[in-house]
Amino acid sequence: MERLQKILAQAGIASRRKCEELIVAGKVTLNGEVVTELGTKADPTVDEIIVNGRSIAAEKKVYIMFNKPKGVITSASDPEGRKIVGDYLKGVRERVYPVGRLDYDSEGLLILTNDGELANRLTHPRHHVPKTYHVTVEGVPHGTALEKFRQGIQLEDGMTQPAEADYYDIDTEKKQATIRVTIHEGRNRQIRRMFEALSHKVIRLKRISFGELLVGNLKRGLYRHLTKEEIDKLKSSGKA
């Protein structure tokens, strides 16, 4: 028996807090009865739970690592007909959702799961789960510019949290540099905007790790299921 809001969050309905709001608003029924008490417990393998007319059944939790290519949308569908992540998950029967996003022009490690509680933990700013990228930019940022990453950079939606930024590779012939950047938040196009604020255009952006999970030698466009050890590490990553 588990609290109803936890069951809903694990089923991927929404964050636990949003699920609590759904319960209080009378949007959830348990065995045919409307439930509004947050302390209510249920067994998803036995009880009938319905949210906004949708039945919630106990579902096997799935955890997937995908090496997203550039030019792929992380949404469930795209009105412009562009490729979406789901096009690459032909062997996955469960409905899984991306944890956070990688924009159309970015590539690299993307986690997909139907575990809503874990997804919320990994993306909530208060847990400070680190995400690391290799970012190739035009020009070679001065060391003082990289120091600004550690201090925070003022963007139109506010100051960024302190990040880590170090040289990974410098190509003097092409006048480009690849910077290893680690952030603990996930604003829209954040890294691109941070470099734009320093007058350096991003040429390539690849996420290489999420928490302790590394993309490693997984080839672009392929996916694999996470091991139990990897899942446990993700569940304990960041701050409590």
Backbone as JSON, one array per atom type, in Angstrom:
{
  "sequence": "MERLQKILAQAGIASRRKCEELIVAGKVTLNGEVVTELGTKADPTVDEIIVNGRSIAAEKKVYIMFNKPKGVITSASDPEGRKIVGDYLKGVRERVYPVGRLDYDSEGLLILTNDGELANRLTHPRHHVPKTYHVTVEGVPHGTALEKFRQGIQLEDGMTQPAEADYYDIDTEKKQATIRVTIHEGRNRQIRRMFEALSHKVIRLKRISFGELLVGNLKRGLYRHLTKEEIDKLKSSGKA",
  "N": [[0.84, -1.19, 0.0], [0.59, 2.17, -0.92], [0.91, 5.76, -0.75], [-1.52, 7.63, -2.51], [-0.78, 9.82, -4.16], [1.89, 9.27, -4.64], [1.75, 6.91, -6.13], [0.49, 7.88, -8.43], [2.41, 9.7, -9.37], [4.55, 7.97, -9.9], [3.44, 6.61, -11.97], [3.73, 8.33, -13.99], [1.98, 10.45, -14.32], [2.23, 13.13, -13.37], [4.3, 15.51, -11.55], [4.84, 14.79, -8.04], [3.75, 16.77, -6.39], [1.96, 18.07, -8.15], [0.26, 15.95, -8.57], [-0.86, 15.74, -6.05], [-2.37, 18.06, -6.06], [-4.26, 17.37, -7.99], [-5.64, 15.36, -6.66], [-6.76, 16.74, -4.43], [-8.39, 18.43, -5.85], [-10.41, 16.77, -6.58], [-10.16, 15.13, -8.81], [-9.51, 12.5, -8.93], [-10.39, 9.09, -8.69], [-10.94, 6.3, -6.56], [-11.5, 3.02, -6.73], [-14.05, 3.64, -7.7], [-14.9, 5.69, -6.03], [-14.71, 9.15, -5.35], [-11.71, 10.67, -4.36], [-10.3, 12.85, -2.0], [-8.58, 13.16, 0.06], [-5.26, 13.51, 1.05], [-3.78, 11.63, 2.43], [-4.62, 9.15, 1.68], [-4.24, 5.71, 0.92], [-3.3, 3.16, -1.45], [-3.32, 0.15, -3.48], [-1.84, -0.35, -6.4], [-1.86, -2.67, -7.91], [-4.15, -3.94, -7.34], [-6.31, -2.17, -6.71], [-8.67, -0.01, -8.41], [-7.75, 2.81, -10.03], [-8.48, 5.98, -11.16], [-7.76, 8.78, -13.12], [-8.89, 11.81, -14.18], [-10.6, 10.41, -15.91], [-8.92, 8.52, -16.94], [-7.61, 5.3, -16.62], [-5.36, 4.03, -14.21], [-2.98, 1.69, -14.22], [-0.86, -0.75, -12.61], [2.38, -0.52, -13.76], [5.19, -1.81, -15.4], [8.31, -0.52, -14.54], [10.45, 1.33, -16.6], [13.69, 2.1, -17.73], [15.73, 3.96, -19.7], [18.63, 4.62, -21.67], [19.5, 6.86, -24.17], [21.27, 7.77, -27.05], [20.97, 10.62, -28.38], [20.71, 11.8, -31.69], [21.73, 14.77, -33.48], [19.2, 16.94, -34.75], [16.83, 15.73, -34.02], [13.67, 15.61, -32.45], [12.62, 15.94, -29.07], [10.02, 15.73, -28.31], [6.75, 14.09, -28.09], [5.47, 14.1, -30.51], [5.64, 15.75, -33.73], [4.52, 18.51, -35.45], [5.67, 19.39, -37.79], [6.68, 17.21, -38.95], [9.22, 16.25, -38.43], [11.91, 14.07, -37.32], [11.36, 12.2, -34.32], [12.16, 11.28, -30.92], [10.86, 8.88, -30.3], [10.86, 7.5, -32.71], [13.14, 6.05, -32.71], [12.9, 4.11, -30.82], [11.89, 1.5, -31.26], [11.69, -1.07, -30.11], [10.58, -0.74, -27.65], [7.87, -1.19, -25.62], [6.45, 0.03, -23.58], [5.11, 3.24, -22.57], [7.29, 5.79, -22.58], [8.99, 8.7, -21.3], [10.96, 11.62, -22.04], [13.53, 12.65, -19.79], [13.84, 15.77, -18.86], [15.16, 17.87, -21.49], [16.76, 17.78, -24.74], [17.64, 20.09, -27.09], [16.66, 20.55, -30.59], [19.0, 20.91, -32.14], [20.94, 19.83, -30.55], [22.82, 17.07, -29.13], [23.42, 13.72, -27.81], [23.43, 12.23, -24.49], [20.33, 11.11, -23.38], [17.83, 10.5, -21.05], [15.16, 8.26, -20.71], [12.03, 7.4, -19.32], [9.29, 5.8, -17.55], [8.92, 6.36, -14.99], [7.71, 8.59, -13.1], [8.3, 9.84, -10.65], [11.1, 9.58, -10.35], [11.9, 11.02, -12.61], [11.04, 13.59, -11.93], [12.67, 14.08, -9.72], [15.21, 14.12, -10.89], [15.1, 16.37, -12.49], [14.31, 18.52, -10.94], [15.29, 21.66, -9.68], [16.2, 21.92, -7.0], [17.52, 19.61, -6.31], [19.94, 19.62, -7.56], [21.18, 18.02, -9.61], [23.94, 17.08, -11.5], [24.73, 17.87, -14.93], [26.66, 17.19, -17.7], [28.42, 18.56, -20.47], [29.97, 18.58, -23.74], [30.99, 21.31, -25.42], [31.34, 22.88, -28.4], [32.63, 25.85, -29.66], [32.66, 28.93, -31.59], [35.71, 30.63, -31.94], [38.06, 31.16, -29.2], [37.33, 31.09, -25.96], [38.39, 33.36, -23.46], [40.2, 32.77, -20.41], [39.09, 34.28, -18.35], [36.5, 34.52, -19.2], [35.5, 31.94, -18.92], [35.58, 31.83, -16.21], [33.4, 33.32, -15.52], [31.32, 31.55, -15.84], [31.5, 30.08, -13.52], [30.84, 31.96, -11.67], [28.32, 32.72, -12.34], [26.06, 33.76, -14.87], [24.43, 36.52, -16.24], [21.29, 36.24, -17.63], [18.39, 36.79, -19.77], [16.31, 35.74, -18.31], [17.2, 35.8, -15.73], [19.92, 35.37, -13.3], [22.29, 32.79, -13.79], [22.88, 29.67, -12.06], [25.94, 28.85, -10.3], [28.29, 27.3, -12.44], [30.42, 24.76, -13.93], [33.27, 25.13, -15.95], [35.66, 24.23, -18.28], [38.58, 24.05, -20.38], [38.47, 21.68, -22.99], [39.37, 20.98, -25.52], [41.32, 22.63, -28.0], [41.25, 24.07, -31.15], [43.35, 25.6, -33.03], [43.68, 26.05, -35.71], [41.13, 26.01, -36.9], [40.08, 27.92, -35.36], [38.48, 27.38, -33.1], [37.02, 26.16, -30.05], [36.58, 23.53, -27.7], [34.65, 23.2, -24.92], [34.3, 21.86, -21.72], [31.43, 21.65, -19.95], [29.58, 21.85, -16.96], [26.41, 21.88, -15.6], [23.77, 22.58, -13.18], [21.16, 23.04, -13.43], [18.29, 23.43, -15.63], [17.45, 25.3, -17.76], [15.7, 26.58, -20.68], [17.53, 26.13, -23.6], [19.88, 26.81, -22.27], [22.8, 26.61, -22.06], [23.63, 27.38, -24.61], [22.72, 30.02, -24.62], [24.24, 31.07, -22.57], [26.84, 31.04, -23.62], [26.4, 32.71, -25.81], [25.98, 35.09, -24.48], [28.55, 35.64, -23.86], [29.59, 36.23, -26.24], [30.23, 34.09, -27.98], [29.49, 31.82, -30.41], [27.69, 28.77, -30.37], [28.7, 25.82, -31.88], [28.54, 23.06, -31.79], [26.85, 20.9, -29.56], [26.98, 18.56, -27.09], [25.63, 16.32, -24.8], [27.27, 14.55, -22.33], [27.06, 13.3, -19.9], [24.78, 12.51, -17.22], [24.04, 13.12, -14.04], [25.7, 10.47, -12.48], [25.69, 8.92, -14.68], [27.04, 7.92, -17.72], [27.32, 8.55, -21.22], [29.14, 7.11, -22.63], [30.33, 4.56, -24.81], [28.05, 4.21, -26.31], [26.48, 4.11, -29.38], [25.54, 6.77, -31.61], [22.09, 7.41, -32.01], [21.26, 5.0, -31.03], [19.86, 2.97, -28.34], [19.78, 1.74, -24.94], [18.75, -0.36, -22.18], [18.93, 0.64, -18.78], [21.13, -0.6, -16.21], [20.5, -2.22, -13.03], [22.22, -1.2, -11.1], [22.93, 1.26, -12.25], [20.44, 2.53, -12.27], [19.92, 2.71, -9.53], [21.98, 4.47, -8.82], [21.17, 6.78, -10.15], [18.82, 7.32, -8.75], [19.83, 8.13, -6.35], [21.3, 10.34, -6.91], [22.54, 13.75, -6.86], [21.44, 16.29, -4.49], [19.76, 15.52, -1.4]],
  "CA": [[0.0, 0.0, 0.0], [1.36, 3.41, -1.0], [0.09, 6.97, -0.87], [-2.08, 7.77, -3.85], [-0.01, 10.77, -4.97], [3.13, 8.61, -5.05], [1.39, 5.99, -7.2], [0.23, 8.67, -9.64], [3.69, 10.24, -9.85], [5.32, 6.87, -10.47], [2.79, 6.22, -13.23], [4.06, 9.34, -14.99], [0.9, 11.43, -14.48], [2.8, 14.46, -13.15], [5.12, 15.52, -10.33], [4.04, 14.4, -6.87], [2.99, 17.94, -5.93], [0.85, 18.26, -9.07], [-0.68, 14.86, -8.31], [-1.58, 16.12, -4.83], [-3.37, 19.06, -6.46], [-5.31, 16.64, -8.7], [-6.44, 14.67, -5.64], [-7.52, 17.75, -3.69], [-9.4, 19.0, -6.76], [-11.44, 15.77, -6.84], [-9.99, 14.58, -10.15], [-9.06, 11.12, -8.82], [-11.32, 8.16, -8.03], [-10.36, 5.05, -6.09], [-12.57, 2.01, -6.71], [-15.33, 4.27, -7.97], [-15.18, 6.77, -5.09], [-13.84, 10.32, -5.46], [-10.8, 10.81, -3.22], [-9.72, 14.19, -1.85], [-7.67, 13.12, 1.21], [-3.91, 13.24, 0.58], [-3.2, 10.49, 3.14], [-5.22, 7.91, 1.2], [-3.3, 4.74, 0.37], [-3.9, 2.2, -2.37], [-2.44, -0.86, -4.08], [-2.12, -0.23, -7.84], [-2.03, -3.98, -8.53], [-5.48, -4.45, -6.96], [-7.31, -1.11, -6.74], [-8.91, 0.72, -9.66], [-7.45, 4.23, -9.84], [-8.79, 6.71, -12.4], [-7.43, 10.21, -13.09], [-9.48, 12.49, -15.33], [-11.16, 9.43, -16.82], [-7.9, 7.58, -17.41], [-7.31, 4.26, -15.64], [-3.93, 3.88, -13.91], [-2.65, 0.32, -13.83], [0.54, -0.95, -12.24], [3.15, -0.66, -14.99], [6.61, -2.11, -15.21], [9.13, 0.67, -14.7], [11.44, 1.19, -17.65], [14.72, 3.15, -17.66], [16.46, 3.84, -20.96], [19.61, 5.62, -22.09], [19.46, 7.04, -25.62], [22.24, 8.73, -27.57], [20.16, 11.38, -29.35], [21.43, 12.5, -32.75], [21.3, 16.12, -33.82], [18.1, 16.94, -35.7], [15.74, 14.89, -33.52], [12.84, 16.3, -31.47], [12.36, 15.12, -27.88], [8.58, 15.69, -28.06], [6.05, 12.86, -28.49], [5.12, 14.24, -31.92], [6.09, 17.01, -34.3], [3.63, 18.91, -36.54], [6.45, 19.63, -39.0], [7.07, 15.91, -39.51], [10.62, 15.93, -38.18], [12.12, 12.85, -36.54], [11.21, 12.32, -32.88], [12.88, 10.24, -30.18], [10.12, 7.63, -30.39], [11.2, 6.79, -33.95], [14.33, 5.22, -32.46], [12.62, 3.19, -29.71], [10.95, 0.53, -31.83], [11.53, -2.26, -29.28], [10.06, -0.37, -26.33], [6.41, -1.27, -25.65], [5.9, 0.94, -22.6], [5.17, 4.67, -22.91], [8.34, 6.43, -21.79], [9.07, 10.15, -21.53], [12.31, 12.15, -21.81], [13.82, 13.36, -18.54], [14.42, 17.0, -19.37], [15.19, 17.93, -22.95], [17.89, 18.23, -25.55], [16.97, 20.75, -28.21], [16.77, 19.96, -31.92], [20.37, 20.97, -32.64], [21.86, 19.24, -29.57], [22.89, 15.62, -29.2], [24.02, 13.09, -26.64], [22.71, 11.4, -23.52], [18.96, 11.44, -23.0], [17.22, 9.45, -20.25], [13.72, 8.13, -20.9], [11.46, 6.51, -18.32], [7.89, 6.01, -17.16], [8.98, 6.59, -13.55], [7.52, 10.04, -12.95], [8.95, 10.33, -9.44], [12.52, 9.74, -10.64], [12.05, 12.11, -13.57], [10.9, 14.84, -11.2], [13.85, 14.25, -8.88], [16.37, 14.44, -11.72], [14.96, 17.67, -13.14], [13.98, 19.59, -9.99], [16.49, 22.43, -9.38], [16.71, 21.81, -5.62], [18.35, 18.42, -6.14], [21.25, 19.95, -8.12], [21.78, 16.89, -10.33], [24.83, 17.65, -12.53], [24.68, 17.43, -16.32], [27.91, 17.64, -18.31], [28.35, 18.69, -21.93], [31.09, 19.06, -24.53], [30.42, 22.4, -26.21], [32.28, 23.47, -29.34], [32.21, 27.22, -29.94], [33.52, 29.74, -32.45], [36.67, 31.39, -31.15], [38.57, 30.52, -27.98], [37.0, 31.94, -24.82], [39.47, 33.66, -22.52], [40.01, 32.16, -19.09], [38.19, 35.11, -17.54], [35.14, 34.24, -19.64], [35.1, 30.68, -18.27], [35.38, 32.11, -14.79], [32.05, 33.84, -15.37], [30.43, 30.4, -15.67], [31.55, 29.68, -12.11], [30.23, 33.03, -10.87], [26.94, 32.91, -12.78], [25.95, 34.68, -16.0], [23.11, 37.17, -16.29], [20.5, 36.02, -18.83], [17.15, 37.56, -19.72], [15.43, 35.16, -17.29], [17.86, 35.83, -14.43], [21.3, 34.9, -13.15], [22.43, 31.34, -13.75], [23.58, 29.12, -10.9], [27.34, 28.57, -10.61], [28.54, 26.13, -13.29], [31.84, 24.45, -14.12], [33.65, 25.24, -17.36], [37.09, 24.06, -18.47], [38.97, 23.71, -21.75], [38.6, 20.26, -23.31], [40.2, 20.91, -26.72], [41.43, 23.9, -28.74], [41.68, 23.91, -32.54], [43.81, 26.93, -33.44], [43.53, 26.17, -37.16], [39.73, 26.36, -37.17], [39.72, 28.97, -34.4], [37.37, 26.84, -32.32], [37.39, 25.53, -28.78], [35.57, 22.67, -27.08], [34.64, 23.45, -23.49], [33.54, 20.91, -20.9], [30.57, 22.46, -19.09], [28.66, 21.13, -16.07], [25.4, 22.74, -14.98], [22.9, 21.89, -12.22], [19.79, 23.47, -13.7], [17.96, 23.06, -16.99], [16.63, 26.28, -18.47], [15.62, 26.4, -22.12], [18.71, 26.51, -24.37], [20.68, 27.55, -21.3], [24.23, 26.68, -22.37], [23.78, 28.21, -25.81], [22.52, 31.43, -24.25], [25.37, 31.49, -21.74], [27.97, 31.35, -24.51], [26.01, 33.89, -26.59], [26.2, 36.24, -23.61], [29.99, 35.89, -23.85], [29.93, 36.49, -27.65], [30.76, 32.89, -28.63], [28.41, 31.02, -30.97], [27.84, 27.33, -30.2], [28.7, 25.06, -33.14], [28.1, 21.7, -31.47], [26.6, 20.71, -28.13], [26.71, 17.15, -26.82], [25.58, 15.94, -23.38], [28.03, 13.31, -22.15], [26.69, 12.62, -18.65], [23.62, 12.98, -16.45], [24.4, 12.52, -12.75], [26.87, 9.6, -12.67], [25.46, 8.12, -15.87], [27.84, 8.37, -18.85], [26.88, 8.03, -22.5], [30.15, 6.11, -22.96], [30.5, 4.19, -26.22], [26.76, 3.97, -26.97], [26.52, 4.8, -30.67], [24.5, 7.76, -31.87], [20.87, 6.85, -32.57], [20.93, 3.73, -30.38], [19.46, 3.04, -26.94], [19.87, 0.52, -24.14], [18.13, -0.29, -20.86], [19.9, 0.84, -17.7], [21.31, -1.68, -15.25], [19.97, -1.9, -11.69], [23.2, -0.34, -10.45], [22.81, 2.6, -12.83], [19.18, 3.08, -11.81], [20.11, 3.07, -8.11], [22.82, 5.67, -8.76], [20.34, 7.92, -10.56], [17.87, 7.6, -7.69], [20.52, 8.74, -5.21], [22.13, 11.44, -7.38], [22.19, 15.1, -6.42], [21.22, 16.53, -3.07], [18.5, 14.96, -0.9]],
  "C": [[0.88, 1.25, 0.0], [0.41, 4.59, -1.11], [-0.29, 7.18, -2.33], [-1.25, 8.7, -4.73], [1.31, 10.17, -5.45], [2.87, 7.65, -6.2], [1.19, 6.74, -8.51], [1.52, 9.21, -10.24], [4.53, 9.16, -10.51], [4.74, 6.39, -11.79], [3.03, 7.25, -14.33], [2.98, 10.37, -15.23], [1.43, 12.85, -14.4], [3.74, 14.36, -11.97], [4.22, 15.18, -9.14], [3.19, 15.58, -6.38], [1.78, 18.19, -6.82], [-0.2, 17.17, -8.87], [-1.49, 15.13, -7.04], [-2.68, 17.12, -5.16], [-4.55, 18.4, -7.18], [-6.24, 15.94, -7.71], [-7.34, 15.65, -4.91], [-8.64, 18.34, -4.55], [-10.5, 18.0, -7.12], [-11.36, 15.14, -8.21], [-9.63, 13.09, -10.14], [-10.13, 10.28, -8.13], [-10.58, 6.88, -7.69], [-11.5, 4.05, -5.91], [-13.95, 2.65, -6.81], [-15.7, 5.43, -7.07], [-14.2, 7.92, -5.3], [-13.01, 10.47, -4.19], [-10.25, 12.22, -3.18], [-8.74, 14.26, -0.69], [-6.28, 12.7, 0.74], [-3.27, 12.02, 1.27], [-3.72, 9.15, 2.64], [-4.17, 7.0, 0.57], [-4.04, 3.74, -0.52], [-2.85, 1.21, -2.84], [-2.73, -0.87, -5.57], [-2.29, -1.57, -8.54], [-3.42, -4.54, -8.28], [-6.57, -3.39, -7.18], [-7.45, -0.47, -8.13], [-8.74, 2.21, -9.39], [-7.67, 4.93, -11.18], [-8.5, 8.2, -12.19], [-7.96, 10.85, -14.36], [-9.98, 11.5, -16.39], [-10.19, 8.39, -17.33], [-7.55, 6.59, -16.31], [-5.8, 4.11, -15.47], [-3.69, 2.45, -13.43], [-1.18, 0.24, -13.44], [1.32, -1.26, -13.52], [4.6, -0.93, -14.65], [7.41, -0.85, -15.47], [10.26, 0.39, -15.69], [12.4, 2.38, -17.6], [15.66, 2.95, -18.85], [17.46, 4.97, -21.13], [19.61, 5.65, -23.62], [20.5, 8.07, -26.01], [21.55, 9.48, -28.71], [21.04, 12.03, -30.42], [20.94, 13.95, -32.86], [20.16, 16.03, -34.83], [16.96, 16.02, -35.32], [15.01, 15.65, -32.42], [12.57, 15.38, -30.29], [10.87, 15.05, -27.54], [7.99, 14.36, -28.53], [5.64, 12.89, -29.95], [5.62, 15.59, -32.42], [5.23, 17.37, -35.49], [4.36, 19.15, -37.85], [6.96, 18.33, -39.62], [8.53, 15.55, -39.33], [10.74, 14.67, -37.34], [11.97, 13.15, -35.06], [11.93, 11.14, -32.22], [12.2, 8.88, -30.33], [10.42, 6.82, -31.65], [12.36, 5.82, -33.75], [14.09, 4.15, -31.4], [11.65, 2.1, -30.13], [10.72, -0.69, -30.93], [10.92, -1.99, -27.92], [8.53, -0.32, -26.38], [5.76, -0.28, -24.69], [5.99, 2.39, -23.1], [6.21, 5.32, -22.0], [8.44, 7.9, -22.21], [10.5, 10.62, -21.28], [12.41, 12.84, -20.45], [14.55, 14.64, -18.93], [14.45, 16.95, -20.89], [16.58, 18.19, -23.49], [17.27, 18.86, -26.78], [17.34, 20.12, -29.55], [18.22, 19.87, -32.41], [21.4, 20.36, -31.69], [21.79, 17.71, -29.67], [23.41, 15.06, -27.88], [23.02, 12.39, -25.74], [21.34, 11.96, -23.17], [18.41, 10.24, -22.23], [15.73, 9.45, -20.53], [13.19, 7.1, -19.91], [9.97, 6.75, -18.19], [7.78, 6.16, -15.65], [8.91, 8.1, -13.31], [8.23, 10.61, -11.74], [10.45, 10.54, -9.67], [12.75, 10.9, -11.59], [11.97, 13.47, -12.87], [12.13, 15.12, -10.35], [15.05, 14.72, -9.72], [16.31, 15.83, -12.32], [14.68, 18.81, -12.18], [15.26, 20.33, -9.58], [17.05, 22.2, -7.97], [17.59, 20.59, -5.4], [19.74, 18.59, -6.76], [21.92, 18.76, -8.8], [22.64, 17.43, -11.47], [24.62, 17.03, -13.9], [25.89, 18.03, -17.02], [27.85, 17.55, -19.83], [29.74, 18.99, -22.5], [30.51, 20.08, -25.5], [31.51, 23.0, -27.09], [31.76, 24.84, -29.77], [33.17, 27.88, -30.93], [34.43, 30.58, -31.57], [37.1, 30.61, -29.93], [38.29, 31.45, -26.81], [38.21, 32.15, -23.91], [39.16, 33.02, -21.17], [39.07, 32.96, -18.2], [36.73, 34.89, -17.93], [34.63, 32.96, -18.99], [34.87, 30.89, -16.78], [33.97, 32.64, -14.53], [31.02, 32.71, -15.23], [30.36, 30.02, -14.19], [30.88, 30.71, -11.2], [28.74, 33.17, -11.16], [26.89, 33.98, -13.86], [24.53, 35.23, -16.06], [22.46, 36.92, -17.65], [19.19, 36.79, -18.71], [16.17, 37.02, -18.68], [16.13, 35.01, -15.94], [19.27, 35.27, -14.45], [21.33, 33.38, -13.08], [23.12, 30.91, -12.45], [25.03, 28.88, -11.29], [27.49, 27.27, -11.4], [30.04, 25.9, -13.37], [32.14, 24.52, -15.6], [35.17, 25.18, -17.47], [37.37, 23.71, -19.92], [39.07, 22.2, -21.9], [39.51, 20.08, -24.53], [40.19, 22.28, -27.39], [41.97, 23.62, -30.12], [42.05, 25.29, -33.07], [43.63, 27.15, -34.94], [42.13, 26.62, -37.53], [39.25, 27.51, -36.3], [38.44, 28.59, -33.65], [37.91, 26.26, -31.03], [36.24, 24.64, -28.32], [35.72, 22.79, -25.57], [33.79, 22.38, -22.8], [32.76, 21.71, -19.86], [29.66, 21.56, -18.25], [27.71, 22.13, -15.43], [24.52, 21.9, -14.06], [21.45, 22.35, -12.35], [19.5, 23.19, -15.17], [17.04, 24.04, -17.68], [16.66, 26.02, -19.97], [16.85, 26.96, -22.82], [19.74, 27.24, -23.5], [22.14, 27.71, -21.71], [24.47, 27.53, -23.62], [23.67, 29.69, -25.46], [23.66, 31.95, -23.38], [26.58, 31.86, -22.61], [27.66, 32.57, -25.38], [26.24, 35.16, -25.78], [27.68, 36.62, -23.54], [30.53, 36.08, -25.27], [30.62, 35.31, -28.33], [29.58, 32.03, -29.1], [28.7, 29.53, -30.8], [27.71, 26.65, -31.55], [28.15, 23.65, -32.91], [27.93, 21.57, -29.97], [26.2, 19.25, -27.91], [26.71, 16.89, -25.31], [26.29, 14.6, -23.22], [27.7, 12.6, -20.85], [25.49, 13.3, -18.0], [23.77, 12.32, -15.09], [25.68, 11.73, -12.95], [26.76, 8.74, -13.92], [26.2, 8.72, -17.06], [27.31, 7.77, -20.15], [27.86, 6.98, -23.02], [30.26, 5.85, -24.44], [29.2, 3.82, -26.91], [26.71, 4.79, -28.26], [25.32, 5.72, -30.85], [23.29, 7.09, -32.53], [20.44, 5.53, -31.95], [20.53, 3.96, -28.93], [19.76, 1.71, -26.25], [19.17, 0.73, -22.82], [19.22, -0.14, -19.81], [19.97, -0.39, -16.81], [20.72, -1.25, -13.91], [20.92, -0.97, -10.95], [23.1, 1.1, -10.95], [21.53, 3.29, -12.35], [19.3, 3.54, -10.36], [20.95, 4.33, -7.97], [22.03, 6.92, -9.14], [19.39, 8.32, -9.45], [18.52, 8.29, -6.49], [21.37, 9.93, -5.63], [21.63, 12.78, -6.9], [22.0, 15.18, -4.93], [19.86, 15.99, -2.65], [17.45, 16.04, -0.75]]
}
